[in-house]
Coordinates of N, CA, C and O in Angstrom, one line a residue:
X1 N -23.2 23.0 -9.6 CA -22.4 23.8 -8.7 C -21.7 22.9 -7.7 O -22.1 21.9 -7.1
X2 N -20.6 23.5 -7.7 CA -20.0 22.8 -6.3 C -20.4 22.7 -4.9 O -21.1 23.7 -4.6
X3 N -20.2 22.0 -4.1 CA -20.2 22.1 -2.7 C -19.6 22.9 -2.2 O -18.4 22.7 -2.2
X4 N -20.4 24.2 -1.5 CA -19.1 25.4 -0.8 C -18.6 25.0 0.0 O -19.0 24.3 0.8
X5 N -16.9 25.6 0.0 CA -16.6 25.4 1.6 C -17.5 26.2 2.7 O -18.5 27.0 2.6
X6 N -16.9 25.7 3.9 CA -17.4 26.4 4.6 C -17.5 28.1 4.8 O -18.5 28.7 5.1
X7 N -16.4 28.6 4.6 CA -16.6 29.6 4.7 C -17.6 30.5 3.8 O -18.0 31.6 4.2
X8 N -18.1 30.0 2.3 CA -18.7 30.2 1.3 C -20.1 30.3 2.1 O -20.8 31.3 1.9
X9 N -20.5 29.3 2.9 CA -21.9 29.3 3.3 C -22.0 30.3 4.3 O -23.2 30.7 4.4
X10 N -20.9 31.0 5.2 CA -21.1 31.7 6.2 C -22.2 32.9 5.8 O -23.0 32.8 6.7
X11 N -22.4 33.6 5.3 CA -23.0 35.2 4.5 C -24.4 34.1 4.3 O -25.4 34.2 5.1
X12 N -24.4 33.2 3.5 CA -26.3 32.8 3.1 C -26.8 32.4 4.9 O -27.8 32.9 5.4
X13 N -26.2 31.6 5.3 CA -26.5 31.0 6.6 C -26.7 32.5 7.2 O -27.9 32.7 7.1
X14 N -26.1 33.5 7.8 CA -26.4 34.5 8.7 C -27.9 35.3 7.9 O -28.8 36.0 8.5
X15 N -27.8 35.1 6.3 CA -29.1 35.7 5.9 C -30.3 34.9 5.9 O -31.4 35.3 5.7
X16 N -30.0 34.0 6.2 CA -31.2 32.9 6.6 C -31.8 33.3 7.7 O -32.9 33.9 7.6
X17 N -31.3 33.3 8.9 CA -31.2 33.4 10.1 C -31.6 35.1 10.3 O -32.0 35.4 11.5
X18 N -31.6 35.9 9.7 CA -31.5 37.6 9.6 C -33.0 37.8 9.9 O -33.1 39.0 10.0
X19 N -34.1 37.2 10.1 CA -35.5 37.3 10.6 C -35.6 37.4 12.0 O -36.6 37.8 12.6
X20 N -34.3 36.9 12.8 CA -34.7 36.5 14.2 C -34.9 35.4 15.0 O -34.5 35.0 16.1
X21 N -36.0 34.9 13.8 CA -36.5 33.1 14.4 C -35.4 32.1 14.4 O -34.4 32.3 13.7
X22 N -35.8 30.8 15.4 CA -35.4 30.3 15.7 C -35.3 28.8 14.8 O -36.0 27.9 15.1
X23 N -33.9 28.8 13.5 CA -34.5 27.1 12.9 C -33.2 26.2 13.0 O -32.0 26.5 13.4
X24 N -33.7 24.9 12.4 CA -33.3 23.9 13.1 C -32.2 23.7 12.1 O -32.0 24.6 11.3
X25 N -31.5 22.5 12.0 CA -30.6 22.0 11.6 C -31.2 21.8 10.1 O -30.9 22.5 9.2
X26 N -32.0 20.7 10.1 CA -32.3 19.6 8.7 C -33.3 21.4 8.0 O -32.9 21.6 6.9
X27 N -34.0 22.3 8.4 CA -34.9 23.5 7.8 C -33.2 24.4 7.1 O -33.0 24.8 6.0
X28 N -32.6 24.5 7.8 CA -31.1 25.0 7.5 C -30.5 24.5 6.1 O -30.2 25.2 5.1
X29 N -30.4 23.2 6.4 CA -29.7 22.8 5.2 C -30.5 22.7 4.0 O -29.9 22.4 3.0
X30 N -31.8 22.7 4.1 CA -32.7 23.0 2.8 C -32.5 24.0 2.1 O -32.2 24.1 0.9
X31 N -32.8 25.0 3.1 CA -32.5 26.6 2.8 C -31.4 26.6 2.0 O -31.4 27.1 0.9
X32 N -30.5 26.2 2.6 CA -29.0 26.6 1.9 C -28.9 25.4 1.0 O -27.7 25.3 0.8
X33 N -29.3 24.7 0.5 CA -29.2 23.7 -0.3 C -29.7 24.0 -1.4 O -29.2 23.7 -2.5
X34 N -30.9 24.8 -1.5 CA -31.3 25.5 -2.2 C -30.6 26.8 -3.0 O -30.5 27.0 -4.2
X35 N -30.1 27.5 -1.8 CA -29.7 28.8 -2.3 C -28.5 28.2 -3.0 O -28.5 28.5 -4.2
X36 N -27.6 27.5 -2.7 CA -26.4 27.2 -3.5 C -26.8 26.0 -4.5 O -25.9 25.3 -5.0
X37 N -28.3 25.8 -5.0 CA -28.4 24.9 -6.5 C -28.1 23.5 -6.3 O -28.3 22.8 -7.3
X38 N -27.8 22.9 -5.2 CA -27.4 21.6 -4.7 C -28.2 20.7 -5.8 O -29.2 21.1 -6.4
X39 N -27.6 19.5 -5.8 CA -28.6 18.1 -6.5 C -28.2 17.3 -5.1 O -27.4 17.4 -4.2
X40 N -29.3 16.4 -5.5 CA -29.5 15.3 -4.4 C -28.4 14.5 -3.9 O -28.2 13.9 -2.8
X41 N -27.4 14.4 -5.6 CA -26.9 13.7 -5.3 C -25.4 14.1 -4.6 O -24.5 13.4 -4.0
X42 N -25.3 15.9 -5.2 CA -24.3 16.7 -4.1 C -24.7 16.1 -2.8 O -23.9 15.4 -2.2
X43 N -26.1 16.4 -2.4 CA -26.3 16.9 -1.0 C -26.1 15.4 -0.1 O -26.0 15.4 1.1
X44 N -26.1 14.1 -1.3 CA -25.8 13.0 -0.4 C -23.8 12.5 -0.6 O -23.4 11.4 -0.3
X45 N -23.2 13.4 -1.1 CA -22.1 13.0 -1.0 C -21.5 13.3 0.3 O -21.5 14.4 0.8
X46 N -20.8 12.0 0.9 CA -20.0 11.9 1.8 C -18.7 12.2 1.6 O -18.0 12.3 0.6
X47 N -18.3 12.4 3.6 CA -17.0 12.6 3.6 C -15.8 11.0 3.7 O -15.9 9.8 3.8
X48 N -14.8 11.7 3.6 CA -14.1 10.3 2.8 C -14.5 9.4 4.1 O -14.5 8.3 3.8
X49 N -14.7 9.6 5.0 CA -15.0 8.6 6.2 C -16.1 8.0 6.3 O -16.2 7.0 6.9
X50 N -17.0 8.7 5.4 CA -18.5 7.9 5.3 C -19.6 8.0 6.2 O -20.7 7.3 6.1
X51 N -19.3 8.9 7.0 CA -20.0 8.7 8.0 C -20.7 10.2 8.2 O -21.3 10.2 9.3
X52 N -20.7 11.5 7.4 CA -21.3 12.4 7.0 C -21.6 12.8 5.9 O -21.0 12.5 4.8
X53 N -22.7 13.7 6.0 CA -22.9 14.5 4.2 C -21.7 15.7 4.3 O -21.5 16.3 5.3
X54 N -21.1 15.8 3.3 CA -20.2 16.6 3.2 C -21.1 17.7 3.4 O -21.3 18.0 4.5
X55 N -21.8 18.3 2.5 CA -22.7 19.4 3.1 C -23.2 19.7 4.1 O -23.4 20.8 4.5
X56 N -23.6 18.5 4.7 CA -23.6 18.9 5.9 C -22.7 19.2 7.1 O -23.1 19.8 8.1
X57 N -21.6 18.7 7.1 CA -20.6 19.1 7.3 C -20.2 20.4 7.4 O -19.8 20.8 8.5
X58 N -20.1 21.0 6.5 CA -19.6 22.7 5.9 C -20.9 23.7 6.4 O -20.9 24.9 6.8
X59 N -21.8 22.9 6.4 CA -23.0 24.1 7.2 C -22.8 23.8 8.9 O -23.3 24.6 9.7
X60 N -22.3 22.9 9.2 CA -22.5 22.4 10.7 C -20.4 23.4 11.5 O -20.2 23.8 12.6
X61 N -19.5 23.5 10.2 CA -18.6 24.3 10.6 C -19.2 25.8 10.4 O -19.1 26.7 11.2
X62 N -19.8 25.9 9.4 CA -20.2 27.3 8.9 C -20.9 27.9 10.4 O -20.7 29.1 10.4
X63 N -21.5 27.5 11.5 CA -22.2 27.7 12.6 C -20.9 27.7 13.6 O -20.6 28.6 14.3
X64 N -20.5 26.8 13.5 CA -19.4 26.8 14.8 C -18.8 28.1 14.8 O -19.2 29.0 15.4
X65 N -17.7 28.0 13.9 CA -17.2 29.6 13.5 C -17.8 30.7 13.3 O -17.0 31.6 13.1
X66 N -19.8 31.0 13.4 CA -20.1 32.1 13.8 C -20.8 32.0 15.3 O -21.2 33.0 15.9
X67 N -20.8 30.8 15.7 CA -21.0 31.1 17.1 C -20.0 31.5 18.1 O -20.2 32.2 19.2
X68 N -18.5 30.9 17.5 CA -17.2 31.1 18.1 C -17.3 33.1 18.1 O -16.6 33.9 18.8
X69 N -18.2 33.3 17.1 CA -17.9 34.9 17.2 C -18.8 35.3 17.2 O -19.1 36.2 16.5
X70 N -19.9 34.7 18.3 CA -21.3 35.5 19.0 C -22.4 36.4 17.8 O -23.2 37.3 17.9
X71 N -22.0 35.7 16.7 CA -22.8 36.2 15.8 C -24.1 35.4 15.7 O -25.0 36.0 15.3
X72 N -24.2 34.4 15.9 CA -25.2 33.1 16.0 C -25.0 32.0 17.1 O -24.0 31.4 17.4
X73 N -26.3 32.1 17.7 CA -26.7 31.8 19.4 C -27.1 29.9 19.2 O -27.6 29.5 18.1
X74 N -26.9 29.1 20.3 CA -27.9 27.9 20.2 C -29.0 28.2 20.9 O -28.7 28.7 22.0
X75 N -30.2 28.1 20.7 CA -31.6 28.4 22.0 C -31.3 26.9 22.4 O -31.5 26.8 23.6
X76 N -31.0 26.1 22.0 CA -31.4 24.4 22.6 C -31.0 23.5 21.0 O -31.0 24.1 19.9
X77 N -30.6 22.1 21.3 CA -29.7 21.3 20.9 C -30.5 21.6 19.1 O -31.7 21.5 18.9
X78 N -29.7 21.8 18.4 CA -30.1 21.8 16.6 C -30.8 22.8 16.4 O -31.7 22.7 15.5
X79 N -30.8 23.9 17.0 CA -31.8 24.6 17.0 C -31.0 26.3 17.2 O -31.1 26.6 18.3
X80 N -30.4 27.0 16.5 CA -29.9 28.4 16.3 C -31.0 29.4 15.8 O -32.1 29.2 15.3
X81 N -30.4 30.6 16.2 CA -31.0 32.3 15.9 C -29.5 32.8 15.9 O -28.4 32.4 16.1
X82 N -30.2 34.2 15.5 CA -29.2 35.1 14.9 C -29.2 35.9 16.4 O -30.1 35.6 17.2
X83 N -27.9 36.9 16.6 CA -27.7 37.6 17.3 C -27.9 39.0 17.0 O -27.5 39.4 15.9
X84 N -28.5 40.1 18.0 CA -27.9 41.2 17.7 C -26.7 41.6 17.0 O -26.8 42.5 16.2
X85 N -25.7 41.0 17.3 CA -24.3 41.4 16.1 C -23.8 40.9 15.4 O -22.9 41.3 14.7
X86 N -24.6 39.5 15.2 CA -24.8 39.1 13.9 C -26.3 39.9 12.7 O -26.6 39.8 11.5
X87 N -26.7 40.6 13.8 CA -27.8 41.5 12.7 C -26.8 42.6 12.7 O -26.5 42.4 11.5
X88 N -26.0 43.4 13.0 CA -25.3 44.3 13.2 C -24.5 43.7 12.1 O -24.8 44.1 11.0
X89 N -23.4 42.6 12.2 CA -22.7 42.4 10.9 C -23.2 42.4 9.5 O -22.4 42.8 8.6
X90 N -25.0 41.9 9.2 CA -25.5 42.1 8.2 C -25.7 43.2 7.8 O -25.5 43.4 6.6
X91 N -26.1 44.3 8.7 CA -26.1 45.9 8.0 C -25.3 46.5 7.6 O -25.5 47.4 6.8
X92 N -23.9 45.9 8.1 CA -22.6 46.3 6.9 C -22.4 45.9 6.1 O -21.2 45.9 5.6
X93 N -23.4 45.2 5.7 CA -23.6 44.6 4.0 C -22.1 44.0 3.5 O -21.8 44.4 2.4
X94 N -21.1 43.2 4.1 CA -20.4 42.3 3.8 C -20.4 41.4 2.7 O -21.0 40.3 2.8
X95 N -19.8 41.7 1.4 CA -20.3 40.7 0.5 C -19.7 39.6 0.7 O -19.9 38.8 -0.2
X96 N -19.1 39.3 1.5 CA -18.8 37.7 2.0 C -18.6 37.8 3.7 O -18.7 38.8 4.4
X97 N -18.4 36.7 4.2 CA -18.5 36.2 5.6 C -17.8 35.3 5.7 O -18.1 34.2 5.3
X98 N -16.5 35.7 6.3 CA -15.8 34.7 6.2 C -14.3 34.6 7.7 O -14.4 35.4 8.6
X99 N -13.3 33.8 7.8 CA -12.4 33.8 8.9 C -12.3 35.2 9.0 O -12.5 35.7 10.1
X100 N -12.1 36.1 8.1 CA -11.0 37.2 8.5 C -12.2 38.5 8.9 O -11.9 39.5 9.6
X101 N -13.6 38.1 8.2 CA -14.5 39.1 8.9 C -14.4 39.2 10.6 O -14.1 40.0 11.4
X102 N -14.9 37.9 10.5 CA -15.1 37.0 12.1 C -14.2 37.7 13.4 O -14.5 37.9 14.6
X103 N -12.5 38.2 12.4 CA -11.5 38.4 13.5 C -11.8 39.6 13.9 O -11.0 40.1 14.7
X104 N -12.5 40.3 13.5 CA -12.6 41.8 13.9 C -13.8 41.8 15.4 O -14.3 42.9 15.8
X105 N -14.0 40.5 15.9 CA -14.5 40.4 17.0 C -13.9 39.3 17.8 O -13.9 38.1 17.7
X106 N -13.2 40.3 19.0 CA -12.6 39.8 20.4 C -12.6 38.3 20.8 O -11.6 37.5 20.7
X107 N -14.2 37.7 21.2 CA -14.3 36.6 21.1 C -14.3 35.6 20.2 O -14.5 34.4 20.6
X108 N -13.9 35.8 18.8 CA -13.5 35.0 17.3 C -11.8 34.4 18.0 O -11.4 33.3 18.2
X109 N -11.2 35.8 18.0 CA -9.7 36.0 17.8 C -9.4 35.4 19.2 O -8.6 34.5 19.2
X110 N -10.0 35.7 20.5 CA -9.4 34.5 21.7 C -9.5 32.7 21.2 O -8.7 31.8 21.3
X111 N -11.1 32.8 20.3 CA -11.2 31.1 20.5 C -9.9 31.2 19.6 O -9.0 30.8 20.4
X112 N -9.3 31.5 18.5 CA -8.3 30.9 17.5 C -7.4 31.2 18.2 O -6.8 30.1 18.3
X113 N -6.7 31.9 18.9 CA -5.8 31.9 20.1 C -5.6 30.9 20.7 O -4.5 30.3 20.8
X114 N -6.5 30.5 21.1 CA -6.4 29.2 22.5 C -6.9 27.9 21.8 O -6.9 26.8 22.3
X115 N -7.3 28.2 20.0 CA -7.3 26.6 18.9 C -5.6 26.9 18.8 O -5.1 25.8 18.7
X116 N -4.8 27.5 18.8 CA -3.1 27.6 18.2 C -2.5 27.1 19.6 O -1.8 26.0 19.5
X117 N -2.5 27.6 20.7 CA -2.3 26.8 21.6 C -2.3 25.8 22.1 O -1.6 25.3 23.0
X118 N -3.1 25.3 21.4 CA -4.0 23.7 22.1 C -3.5 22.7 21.1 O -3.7 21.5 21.4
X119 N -2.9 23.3 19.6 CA -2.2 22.5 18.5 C -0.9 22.7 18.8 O -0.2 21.8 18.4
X120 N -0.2 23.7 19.4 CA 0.9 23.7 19.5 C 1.6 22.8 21.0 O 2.7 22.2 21.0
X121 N 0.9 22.9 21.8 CA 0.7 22.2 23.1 C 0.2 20.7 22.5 O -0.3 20.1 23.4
X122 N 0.2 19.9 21.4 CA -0.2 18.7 20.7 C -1.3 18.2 21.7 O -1.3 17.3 22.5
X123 N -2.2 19.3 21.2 CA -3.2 19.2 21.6 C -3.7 18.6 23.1 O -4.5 17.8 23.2
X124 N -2.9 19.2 24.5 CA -3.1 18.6 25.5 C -3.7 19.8 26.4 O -4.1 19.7 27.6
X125 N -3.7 20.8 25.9 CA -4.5 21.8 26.5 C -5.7 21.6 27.3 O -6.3 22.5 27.8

């Protein structure tokens, strides 16, 4: 299998997290390394810079973009839980999780507002 993009991982990552508890970065990317069939040697392919696992990568945006939308909390550094409305988004059983879910909450649609400004402003915002 391929390496998902990010937004592919968004829906397994919030169902990881759908217990409550609190896990970490490297317990994360097993989980989902798992769920998407990874080999070892997916999971150690780098980005063209060399200096990340691409998978890891796409799970570490996969979090930004649901934290940008209060669906998933940090308690402390590498360390995420789920939110109330990220359990609220799972009960509407979404078969995917992705940008355009995200925008149907206020705080999604300001951060991409003020990311378009801040590229349009060449980035001096």
């Amino acid at each position: 299998m391929p390496i998902p993009d990010f937004e592919s991982v968004m829906r397994p990552l919030l169902s990881h997290l759908a217990d409550g508890k609190e896990y970490g970065t490297e317990e994360t990317l097993n989980v989902l390394a798992r769920a998407f069939k990874l080999t070892e040697e997916e999971r150690r392919q780098l980005l063209p810079s060399g200096r990340q696992a691409l998978f890891s990568n796409r799970v570490a945006w996969a979090k930004f973009h649901l934290k940008k939308a209060s669906v998933v909390e940090t308690s402390r550094r590498g360390v995420y839980r789920i939110t109330e409305r990220g359990r609220d988004l799972l009960r509407s059983e979404p078969e995917r999780i992705d940008m355009s879910v995200l925008k149907r909450f206020p705080e999604y649609c300001s951060f991409l507002l003020s990311s378009r400004r801040s590229e349009d402003a060449g980035g001096l915002t």
